[in-house]
Amino acid sequence: MEDGESHAYHRGEKDSKQPEGTTKHPFNGGMDNVNVSGHSVTLTSTNNPKSEIEPSTLKTCVDHDSELDSFCSSEGKLICSLCAISGPCQGHTVTALATQATAVRNQLVDSCEKMQLQASRIERFISQTLSAKEKAVQADASAARERVLAQVNAVREALDEEEQRLLEAVQKEQERVEQCLLTQRAHWSQALTTLAHTRTNLVHTLTHSQDAQLVTSSQEISDRLEEAEGVGEPRDTEQLNLSSDCSDSRLMQGLWASAVLLGPSAHGPANLRFQERSISSMLSLSTDECTLTFLPKRARQSPPYDPARFDCWPNALGTLAISSGTHSWVLDVGQSDAYKVGVCYASMDRKGSGNGARLGYNDRSWVLSHYEGDFTFCHAGRHVALHLIQRPKHVGMLVDWPSQTLVFYDPDSYCVLHAISHPFSAPLLPACAVADHSVTLLH
């Protein structure tokens, strides 16, 4: 039997060679106790080895005035022998009362044995398994804490180093700009002095020279005028501004984007759809307004004129206008080999084949482009090559209006593909172009 324990039960007859530790039925040996694995189960029984029922304990059948010495299993009641032969229980399953009692006692003994074995398993589970689990959970929790601390310390060290690097870069850039400003101030201060001196001389010549002297001083006057023209015009340049690149950090952008996207308040615009009015005739829109499919020429139709519709490029815009808060959305781009995803101003041109209506080729749109296997970031006709480890099946966009930041990321790995900071001057609309198969907005 299971758990290595063996119990011998001999039902009906007494076994004179029953070994120690086995169990005699209480009705087969005059035993009042059944020993199961060292525990006693008390059962009331007779001392008759043949398990006969004493007449004084039997009741009488009301129909035949005979002793109820049988049990009808079909009706679950005691009957007399005549009830089984010619009475209401004729043809039913009938068993002698002593035999039925023996079966019940055997069942009880088996149940007690099973309960004892179950109790043994429970005791072993408590003493062995749960105790081991308690020790294991303490060790696992300690290891988990160490991992958390190790990861946090690694991030903290990386952040400390990055903070130091960025602060030094900002300080260096500030010193450069301040030096440029000093140089410019000195240069234009000298230019002012030169102009003032030249002007004073010319005014003196104008007001104090006789006609003959004035006419004969033409060369001197010409030299002074040439000197004044050589001063030039002051001009504001990018060199006089602090470069935003000095504070750019892929590490900081990645951590910030992950914190925003994975944080408790992260959520995307559930009602984001494509604007049907803006969709080019080169594209078809699904009934849920979430999927754009590029159409071959023979399948294209001429929709009614709409000033909001792109007529020469396969573009479409989203319904969400972003001018505050933080927003993110994801596009399934796995089926397309030619697409652009990003944002643009609502004032972007819609008509014509010029760059004004071409995503990424004007100063009103910012897009990530995938074409012929290459990934690039496009804005105002400038292209920045993106070297990705693998082609993403999904592309997410995150716009944080307070920090004026646009992030393109892979939502499957939360890897930042590209990020920019730009002083956006108008609300942004999700923008998309499809030149192969289809792309889908995911919610």
CSV table of C-alpha atoms in Angstrom, one decimal:
chain,number,residue,atom,x,y,z
A,1,MET,CA,0.0,0.0,0.0
A,2,GLU,CA,1.1,3.6,-0.4
A,3,ASP,CA,3.6,5.3,1.9
A,4,GLY,CA,5.2,1.9,2.6
A,5,GLU,CA,2.6,0.9,5.1
A,6,SER,CA,0.9,-2.5,4.9
A,7,HIS,CA,-2.4,-3.4,6.6
A,8,ALA,CA,-3.8,-6.9,6.3
A,9,TYR,CA,-7.5,-7.4,6.7
A,10,HIS,CA,-9.2,-10.7,6.6
A,11,ARG,CA,-13.0,-10.4,6.1
A,12,GLY,CA,-15.4,-13.2,7.1
A,13,GLU,CA,-12.9,-15.7,8.7
A,14,LYS,CA,-10.4,-15.5,11.5
A,15,ASP,CA,-6.8,-15.8,10.6
A,16,SER,CA,-4.9,-17.4,13.5
A,17,LYS,CA,-1.5,-16.4,11.9
A,18,GLN,CA,-2.2,-12.7,11.6
A,19,PRO,CA,1.1,-10.8,12.1
A,20,GLU,CA,1.7,-7.9,14.5
A,21,GLY,CA,0.5,-4.6,13.1
A,22,THR,CA,-2.3,-6.1,11.0
A,23,THR,CA,-5.9,-5.5,11.7
A,24,LYS,CA,-8.6,-7.9,12.6
A,25,HIS,CA,-12.2,-7.0,11.8
A,26,PRO,CA,-14.1,-6.4,15.0
A,27,PHE,CA,-16.7,-8.9,13.9
A,28,ASN,CA,-14.2,-11.6,13.0
A,29,GLY,CA,-12.3,-12.0,16.2
A,30,GLY,CA,-14.3,-10.5,19.0
A,31,MET,CA,-12.1,-7.3,18.8
A,32,ASP,CA,-13.5,-4.1,19.9
A,33,ASN,CA,-10.6,-1.9,18.5
A,34,VAL,CA,-9.0,-1.8,15.0
A,35,ASN,CA,-5.4,-0.7,15.0
A,36,VAL,CA,-4.4,1.4,11.9
A,37,SER,CA,-0.8,2.4,11.8
A,38,GLY,CA,-0.5,2.7,15.5
A,39,HIS,CA,-3.8,4.5,16.0
A,40,SER,CA,-7.0,2.9,17.4
A,41,VAL,CA,-10.4,3.2,15.9
A,42,THR,CA,-13.1,2.0,18.2
A,43,LEU,CA,-15.9,0.0,16.7
A,44,THR,CA,-18.8,-1.6,18.7
A,45,SER,CA,-19.2,-5.2,17.7
A,46,THR,CA,-20.5,-8.7,18.8
A,47,ASN,CA,-18.3,-11.5,20.1
A,48,ASN,CA,-19.7,-14.1,17.7
A,49,PRO,CA,-17.0,-15.4,15.4
A,50,LYS,CA,-19.7,-16.2,12.8
A,51,SER,CA,-21.1,-12.6,13.0
A,52,GLU,CA,-24.6,-13.8,13.8
A,53,ILE,CA,-27.1,-11.3,15.1
A,54,GLU,CA,-28.4,-12.0,18.6
A,55,PRO,CA,-32.2,-12.5,18.5
A,56,SER,CA,-32.7,-9.9,21.3
A,57,THR,CA,-31.3,-7.2,19.0
A,58,LEU,CA,-33.5,-7.9,16.0
A,59,LYS,CA,-36.9,-6.2,15.4
A,60,THR,CA,-40.0,-7.8,14.0
A,61,CYS,CA,-41.5,-7.4,10.5
A,62,VAL,CA,-44.9,-5.8,10.8
A,63,ASP,CA,-46.2,-7.8,7.7
A,64,HIS,CA,-45.0,-11.3,8.6
A,65,ASP,CA,-44.3,-11.1,12.3
A,66,SER,CA,-40.8,-12.4,11.6
A,67,GLU,CA,-37.4,-11.2,12.7
A,68,LEU,CA,-35.8,-8.6,10.5
A,69,ASP,CA,-32.7,-10.6,9.6
A,70,SER,CA,-32.1,-9.3,6.1
A,71,PHE,CA,-31.3,-6.0,4.3
A,72,CYS,CA,-32.9,-4.8,1.1
A,73,SER,CA,-30.3,-2.8,-0.8
A,74,SER,CA,-32.8,-1.7,-3.4
A,75,GLU,CA,-35.0,0.1,-0.8
A,76,GLY,CA,-32.3,0.6,1.9
A,77,LYS,CA,-34.2,-1.0,4.7
A,78,LEU,CA,-34.4,-4.0,7.0
A,79,ILE,CA,-36.7,-6.9,6.0
A,80,CYS,CA,-37.5,-10.4,7.0
A,81,SER,CA,-36.8,-13.5,4.8
A,82,LEU,CA,-40.5,-13.8,3.8
A,83,CYS,CA,-40.4,-10.2,2.5
A,84,ALA,CA,-37.6,-11.3,0.1
A,85,ILE,CA,-39.4,-14.5,-1.0
A,86,SER,CA,-43.0,-13.4,-1.4
A,87,GLY,CA,-43.3,-10.0,0.0
A,88,PRO,CA,-42.7,-6.5,-1.3
A,89,CYS,CA,-39.0,-6.9,-1.7
A,90,GLN,CA,-39.3,-10.0,-4.0
A,91,GLY,CA,-36.7,-9.7,-6.8
A,92,HIS,CA,-34.8,-7.0,-5.0
A,93,THR,CA,-31.1,-7.2,-4.0
A,94,VAL,CA,-31.3,-8.7,-0.6
A,95,THR,CA,-28.4,-9.5,1.8
A,96,ALA,CA,-28.3,-11.2,5.1
A,97,LEU,CA,-28.1,-8.7,7.9
A,98,ALA,CA,-24.8,-10.1,9.2
A,99,THR,CA,-23.3,-10.0,5.8
A,100,GLN,CA,-24.4,-6.4,5.2
A,101,ALA,CA,-23.1,-5.4,8.6
A,102,THR,CA,-19.8,-7.1,7.7
A,103,ALA,CA,-19.6,-5.1,4.5
A,104,VAL,CA,-20.4,-1.8,6.3
A,105,ARG,CA,-17.7,-2.6,8.9
A,106,ASN,CA,-15.2,-3.4,6.2
A,107,GLN,CA,-16.0,-0.1,4.4
A,108,LEU,CA,-15.6,1.8,7.7
A,109,VAL,CA,-12.2,0.1,8.3
A,110,ASP,CA,-11.1,0.9,4.8
A,111,SER,CA,-12.3,4.5,5.2
A,112,CYS,CA,-10.4,4.8,8.5
A,113,GLU,CA,-7.3,3.4,6.9
A,114,LYS,CA,-7.5,5.9,4.0
A,115,MET,CA,-8.1,8.8,6.5
A,116,GLN,CA,-5.1,7.6,8.5
A,117,LEU,CA,-2.9,7.5,5.3
A,118,GLN,CA,-4.2,10.9,4.4
A,119,ALA,CA,-3.4,12.2,7.8
A,120,SER,CA,0.1,10.8,7.5
A,121,ARG,CA,0.5,12.6,4.2
A,122,ILE,CA,-0.8,15.8,5.7
A,123,GLU,CA,1.6,15.5,8.7
A,124,ARG,CA,4.5,14.9,6.3
A,125,PHE,CA,3.5,17.8,4.1
A,126,ILE,CA,3.4,20.1,7.2
A,127,SER,CA,6.6,18.8,8.7
A,128,GLN,CA,8.6,18.4,5.5
A,129,THR,CA,7.2,20.3,2.6
A,130,LEU,CA,5.9,23.4,4.4
A,131,SER,CA,9.0,23.6,6.5
A,132,ALA,CA,11.2,23.4,3.5
A,133,LYS,CA,9.1,26.0,1.7
A,134,GLU,CA,9.5,28.4,4.7
A,135,LYS,CA,13.3,28.1,4.5
A,136,ALA,CA,13.2,28.4,0.7
A,137,VAL,CA,11.0,31.4,0.7
A,138,GLN,CA,13.3,33.2,3.1
A,139,ALA,CA,16.3,32.4,0.9
A,140,ASP,CA,14.4,33.4,-2.3
A,141,ALA,CA,13.2,36.6,-0.7
A,142,SER,CA,16.7,37.4,0.4
A,143,ALA,CA,18.1,36.7,-3.1
A,144,ALA,CA,15.3,38.8,-4.6
A,145,ARG,CA,16.1,41.7,-2.4
A,146,GLU,CA,19.8,41.5,-3.4
A,147,ARG,CA,18.8,41.5,-7.0
A,148,VAL,CA,16.6,44.6,-6.5
A,149,LEU,CA,19.4,46.4,-4.7
A,150,ALA,CA,22.0,45.3,-7.3
A,151,GLN,CA,19.8,46.6,-10.1
A,152,VAL,CA,18.9,49.8,-8.3
A,153,ASN,CA,22.6,50.4,-7.4
A,154,ALA,CA,23.6,49.7,-11.0
A,155,VAL,CA,21.0,52.2,-12.3
A,156,ARG,CA,21.9,54.7,-9.6
A,157,GLU,CA,25.6,54.5,-10.5
A,158,ALA,CA,24.8,54.8,-14.2
A,159,LEU,CA,22.6,57.8,-13.4
A,160,ASP,CA,25.2,59.4,-11.2
A,161,GLU,CA,27.8,59.0,-14.0
A,162,GLU,CA,25.4,60.3,-16.6
A,163,GLU,CA,24.4,63.2,-14.4
A,164,GLN,CA,28.0,64.2,-14.0
A,165,ARG,CA,28.7,63.8,-17.7
A,166,LEU,CA,25.7,65.9,-18.7
A,167,LEU,CA,26.4,68.6,-16.1
A,168,GLU,CA,29.9,68.9,-17.4
A,169,ALA,CA,28.7,69.0,-21.0
A,170,VAL,CA,26.2,71.7,-20.1
A,171,GLN,CA,28.8,73.7,-18.2
A,172,LYS,CA,31.2,73.4,-21.1
A,173,GLU,CA,28.6,74.5,-23.6
A,174,GLN,CA,27.6,77.4,-21.4
A,175,GLU,CA,31.3,78.5,-21.2
A,176,ARG,CA,31.6,78.2,-25.0
A,177,VAL,CA,28.5,80.4,-25.5
A,178,GLU,CA,29.6,82.9,-22.9
A,179,GLN,CA,33.0,83.1,-24.6
A,180,CYS,CA,31.3,83.7,-27.9
A,181,LEU,CA,29.2,86.4,-26.4
A,182,LEU,CA,32.2,88.1,-24.9
A,183,THR,CA,34.0,87.9,-28.2
A,184,GLN,CA,31.0,89.3,-30.0
A,185,ARG,CA,30.6,92.0,-27.4
A,186,ALA,CA,34.2,93.0,-27.7
A,187,HIS,CA,34.1,92.9,-31.5
A,188,TRP,CA,31.0,95.0,-31.9
A,189,SER,CA,32.1,97.4,-29.2
A,190,GLN,CA,35.2,98.0,-31.2
A,191,ALA,CA,33.0,98.3,-34.3
A,192,LEU,CA,31.0,100.9,-32.5
A,193,THR,CA,34.1,102.8,-31.6
A,194,THR,CA,35.4,102.6,-35.2
A,195,LEU,CA,32.1,103.8,-36.6
A,196,ALA,CA,31.8,106.6,-34.1
A,197,HIS,CA,35.4,107.8,-34.9
A,198,THR,CA,34.8,107.5,-38.7
A,199,ARG,CA,31.5,109.3,-38.4
A,200,THR,CA,33.0,112.1,-36.3
A,201,ASN,CA,35.8,112.6,-38.9
A,202,LEU,CA,33.4,112.6,-41.8
A,203,VAL,CA,31.1,115.1,-40.0
A,204,HIS,CA,34.1,117.3,-39.3
A,205,THR,CA,35.2,117.1,-42.9
A,206,LEU,CA,31.7,117.9,-44.0
A,207,THR,CA,31.2,120.9,-41.7
A,208,HIS,CA,34.7,122.4,-41.7
A,209,SER,CA,36.2,121.9,-45.1
A,210,GLN,CA,36.1,124.5,-47.9
A,211,ASP,CA,34.8,123.4,-51.3
A,212,ALA,CA,38.2,123.0,-52.7
A,213,GLN,CA,39.5,121.1,-49.7
A,214,LEU,CA,36.3,118.9,-49.7
A,215,VAL,CA,36.7,118.1,-53.4
A,216,THR,CA,40.4,117.3,-53.1
A,217,SER,CA,39.7,115.0,-50.0
A,218,SER,CA,37.7,112.5,-52.0
A,219,GLN,CA,40.3,109.7,-51.5
A,220,GLU,CA,40.4,110.3,-47.7
A,221,ILE,CA,36.7,110.3,-47.6
A,222,SER,CA,36.5,107.1,-49.7
A,223,ASP,CA,38.9,105.3,-47.4
A,224,ARG,CA,36.9,106.3,-44.3
A,225,LEU,CA,33.7,105.1,-46.0
A,226,GLU,CA,35.3,101.8,-47.0
A,227,GLU,CA,36.4,101.4,-43.3
A,228,ALA,CA,32.9,102.0,-42.1
A,229,GLU,CA,31.4,99.5,-44.6
A,230,GLY,CA,34.0,97.0,-43.5
A,231,VAL,CA,32.4,96.9,-40.1
A,232,GLY,CA,29.5,94.9,-41.4
A,233,GLU,CA,26.1,94.1,-39.9
A,234,PRO,CA,25.6,92.2,-36.6
A,235,ARG,CA,23.9,88.9,-37.0
A,236,ASP,CA,22.4,86.4,-34.6
A,237,THR,CA,23.7,82.9,-35.1
A,238,GLU,CA,23.2,79.4,-33.6
A,239,GLN,CA,26.7,79.8,-32.1
A,240,LEU,CA,25.3,82.3,-29.7
A,241,ASN,CA,22.7,79.9,-28.3
A,242,LEU,CA,23.1,77.0,-25.9
A,243,SER,CA,22.9,73.8,-27.9
A,244,SER,CA,20.2,71.4,-26.8
A,245,ASP,CA,22.4,68.5,-27.7
A,246,CYS,CA,24.5,69.1,-24.6
A,247,SER,CA,21.8,67.7,-22.4
A,248,ASP,CA,20.7,64.9,-24.7
A,249,SER,CA,21.1,61.4,-23.3
A,250,ARG,CA,19.9,58.1,-24.7
A,251,LEU,CA,20.1,56.7,-21.2
A,252,MET,CA,18.0,59.4,-19.6
A,253,GLN,CA,15.5,59.4,-22.5
A,254,GLY,CA,15.2,55.6,-22.3
A,255,LEU,CA,14.6,55.6,-18.5
A,256,TRP,CA,12.2,58.5,-18.7
A,257,ALA,CA,10.2,56.9,-21.5
A,258,SER,CA,10.1,53.6,-19.7
A,259,ALA,CA,8.9,55.3,-16.5
A,260,VAL,CA,6.2,57.0,-18.4
A,261,LEU,CA,5.1,54.0,-20.5
A,262,LEU,CA,5.3,51.5,-17.7
A,263,GLY,CA,4.2,53.7,-14.9
A,264,PRO,CA,0.8,53.4,-13.1
A,265,SER,CA,-0.6,56.3,-15.0
A,266,ALA,CA,0.4,55.1,-18.4
A,267,HIS,CA,-2.5,54.8,-20.9
A,268,GLY,CA,-3.1,55.5,-24.6
A,269,PRO,CA,-5.9,57.3,-26.2
A,270,ALA,CA,-8.6,54.7,-26.5
A,271,ASN,CA,-10.6,56.7,-29.0
A,272,LEU,CA,-7.8,57.4,-31.5
A,273,ARG,CA,-8.8,56.7,-35.1
A,274,PHE,CA,-7.8,57.9,-38.5
A,275,GLN,CA,-9.6,60.9,-39.9
A,276,GLU,CA,-11.6,59.7,-42.9
A,277,ARG,CA,-11.5,63.2,-44.4
A,278,SER,CA,-7.7,63.3,-44.5
A,279,ILE,CA,-7.1,59.9,-46.1
A,280,SER,CA,-5.6,59.8,-49.5
A,281,SER,CA,-7.4,58.1,-52.4
A,282,MET,CA,-4.3,55.8,-52.5
A,283,LEU,CA,-5.4,54.3,-49.2
A,284,SER,CA,-8.5,52.4,-47.9
A,285,LEU,CA,-9.8,52.7,-44.4
A,286,SER,CA,-11.2,49.7,-42.4
A,287,THR,CA,-14.7,49.9,-40.9
A,288,ASP,CA,-13.2,50.5,-37.4
A,289,GLU,CA,-11.2,53.3,-38.8
A,290,CYS,CA,-7.9,51.8,-37.5
A,291,THR,CA,-6.3,50.1,-40.5
A,292,LEU,CA,-4.9,51.8,-43.6
A,293,THR,CA,-4.2,49.7,-46.7
A,294,PHE,CA,-2.3,50.8,-49.7
A,295,LEU,CA,-4.3,50.4,-52.9
A,296,PRO,CA,-3.0,49.5,-56.4
A,297,LYS,CA,-3.9,52.0,-59.1
A,298,ARG,CA,-6.7,49.9,-60.6
A,299,ALA,CA,-8.5,49.7,-57.2
A,300,ARG,CA,-8.4,53.4,-56.5
A,301,GLN,CA,-11.5,55.6,-56.6
A,302,SER,CA,-11.9,59.3,-56.7
A,303,PRO,CA,-13.5,60.5,-53.5
A,304,PRO,CA,-15.4,63.7,-53.2
A,305,TYR,CA,-13.2,66.8,-52.9
A,306,ASP,CA,-12.3,67.7,-49.4
A,307,PRO,CA,-9.8,70.4,-48.5
A,308,ALA,CA,-8.5,68.2,-45.6
A,309,ARG,CA,-7.7,65.2,-47.9
A,310,PHE,CA,-4.2,64.5,-49.2
A,311,ASP,CA,-4.4,64.2,-53.0
A,312,CYS,CA,-0.9,63.2,-54.1
A,313,TRP,CA,0.8,61.4,-51.2
A,314,PRO,CA,-0.5,58.2,-49.4
A,315,ASN,CA,-1.0,60.1,-46.1
A,316,ALA,CA,-3.5,60.0,-43.3
A,317,LEU,CA,-3.9,61.9,-40.0
A,318,GLY,CA,-5.2,60.8,-36.6
A,319,THR,CA,-8.2,62.3,-34.8
A,320,LEU,CA,-6.3,63.3,-31.6
A,321,ALA,CA,-4.9,66.9,-31.4
A,322,ILE,CA,-2.2,67.0,-28.8
A,323,SER,CA,-1.5,70.3,-27.1
A,324,SER,CA,-1.1,69.2,-23.4
A,325,GLY,CA,-0.3,66.2,-21.3
A,326,THR,CA,1.4,63.0,-22.2
A,327,HIS,CA,0.1,60.7,-24.9
A,328,SER,CA,1.2,57.4,-26.5
A,329,TRP,CA,-0.1,55.1,-29.2
A,330,VAL,CA,1.1,52.1,-31.1
A,331,LEU,CA,0.9,51.0,-34.7
A,332,ASP,CA,1.2,47.5,-36.1
A,333,VAL,CA,3.7,47.9,-39.0
A,334,GLY,CA,4.7,44.2,-39.4
A,335,GLN,CA,3.0,43.7,-42.7
A,336,SER,CA,4.4,46.9,-44.4
A,337,ASP,CA,7.8,47.4,-46.0
A,338,ALA,CA,7.2,51.1,-46.8
A,339,TYR,CA,5.6,53.4,-44.2
A,340,LYS,CA,6.1,56.6,-42.2
A,341,VAL,CA,4.7,57.2,-38.7
A,342,GLY,CA,4.9,60.3,-36.6
A,343,VAL,CA,3.2,63.6,-36.0
A,344,CYS,CA,2.5,66.8,-37.8
A,345,TYR,CA,0.8,70.2,-37.5
A,346,ALA,CA,-2.7,70.5,-38.8
A,347,SER,CA,-1.5,73.3,-41.0
A,348,MET,CA,0.6,70.9,-43.1
A,349,ASP,CA,-0.3,71.1,-46.8
A,350,ARG,CA,-2.8,68.6,-48.1
A,351,LYS,CA,-2.7,69.3,-51.8
A,352,GLY,CA,0.0,68.9,-54.5
A,353,SER,CA,3.0,66.8,-54.9
A,354,GLY,CA,5.5,69.2,-53.3
A,355,ASN,CA,7.4,68.7,-50.1
A,356,GLY,CA,4.9,70.8,-48.2
A,357,ALA,CA,2.5,67.8,-48.3
A,358,ARG,CA,5.1,65.1,-48.0
A,359,LEU,CA,5.7,63.8,-44.5
A,360,GLY,CA,9.2,64.4,-43.2
A,361,TYR,CA,10.1,66.8,-46.0
A,362,ASN,CA,8.8,70.0,-44.4
A,363,ASP,CA,9.2,71.8,-41.0
A,364,ARG,CA,5.6,70.8,-40.0
A,365,SER,CA,6.1,67.0,-39.7
A,366,TRP,CA,8.3,64.6,-37.8
A,367,VAL,CA,8.3,61.0,-38.8
A,368,LEU,CA,10.1,57.7,-38.5
A,369,SER,CA,10.4,56.2,-42.0
A,370,HIS,CA,11.0,52.6,-43.1
A,371,TYR,CA,11.8,52.1,-46.8
A,372,GLU,CA,13.8,49.4,-48.6
A,373,GLY,CA,15.0,48.0,-45.3
A,374,ASP,CA,16.3,51.3,-44.0
A,375,PHE,CA,15.0,53.2,-41.0
A,376,THR,CA,15.4,57.0,-40.8
A,377,PHE,CA,14.1,59.9,-38.8
A,378,CYS,CA,12.9,62.7,-41.2
A,379,HIS,CA,12.1,66.3,-40.5
A,380,ALA,CA,12.4,69.4,-42.8
A,381,GLY,CA,14.0,67.3,-45.5
A,382,ARG,CA,16.8,66.2,-43.2
A,383,HIS,CA,17.3,62.4,-42.6
A,384,VAL,CA,18.9,60.8,-39.6
A,385,ALA,CA,19.8,57.1,-40.2
A,386,LEU,CA,18.6,54.8,-37.4
A,387,HIS,CA,20.7,51.7,-36.9
A,388,LEU,CA,18.2,49.2,-35.4
A,389,ILE,CA,19.3,45.7,-34.1
A,390,GLN,CA,16.1,44.2,-35.5
A,391,ARG,CA,13.1,45.3,-37.5
A,392,PRO,CA,10.2,46.2,-35.1
A,393,LYS,CA,6.8,44.7,-35.7
A,394,HIS,CA,5.2,47.5,-33.8
A,395,VAL,CA,6.2,51.2,-33.5
A,396,GLY,CA,5.0,53.3,-30.6
A,397,MET,CA,5.0,57.1,-30.3
A,398,LEU,CA,5.1,59.1,-27.1
A,399,VAL,CA,4.5,62.8,-27.0
A,400,ASP,CA,5.1,64.6,-23.8
A,401,TRP,CA,3.9,68.2,-24.3
A,402,PRO,CA,5.2,69.7,-21.1
A,403,SER,CA,8.8,68.7,-22.0
A,404,GLN,CA,8.2,69.2,-25.8
A,405,THR,CA,9.5,65.7,-26.4
A,406,LEU,CA,8.7,63.1,-29.1
A,407,VAL,CA,9.8,59.5,-28.7
A,408,PHE,CA,9.7,56.6,-31.1
A,409,TYR,CA,9.9,53.3,-29.3
A,410,ASP,CA,9.5,49.5,-29.8
A,411,PRO,CA,6.6,48.6,-27.5
A,412,ASP,CA,7.7,44.9,-27.5
A,413,SER,CA,11.0,45.7,-25.8
A,414,TYR,CA,10.4,49.3,-24.7
A,415,CYS,CA,13.6,50.2,-26.5
A,416,VAL,CA,13.8,53.8,-27.6
A,417,LEU,CA,14.3,54.0,-31.4
A,418,HIS,CA,14.7,57.8,-31.6
A,419,ALA,CA,13.8,60.8,-29.5
A,420,ILE,CA,13.8,64.6,-30.1
A,421,SER,CA,13.1,67.7,-28.2
A,422,HIS,CA,11.5,70.5,-30.2
A,423,PRO,CA,9.6,73.7,-29.3
A,424,PHE,CA,6.3,72.7,-30.9
A,425,SER,CA,4.3,75.8,-31.7
A,426,ALA,CA,0.9,74.2,-32.5
A,427,PRO,CA,-1.1,71.1,-31.7
A,428,LEU,CA,0.2,67.9,-33.0
A,429,LEU,CA,-1.7,65.2,-35.0
A,430,PRO,CA,-0.7,61.6,-35.4
A,431,ALA,CA,0.4,61.2,-39.0
A,432,CYS,CA,1.0,58.1,-41.2
A,433,ALA,CA,1.9,57.3,-44.7
A,434,VAL,CA,1.6,53.8,-46.3
A,435,ALA,CA,3.1,52.6,-49.6
A,436,ASP,CA,3.0,48.9,-49.0
A,437,HIS,CA,0.3,46.6,-47.6
A,438,SER,CA,-1.2,48.0,-44.4
A,439,VAL,CA,-0.6,49.4,-40.9
A,440,THR,CA,-3.0,49.3,-37.9
A,441,LEU,CA,-3.6,51.4,-34.9
A,442,LEU,CA,-3.6,49.2,-31.8
A,443,HIS,CA,-5.6,49.9,-28.6
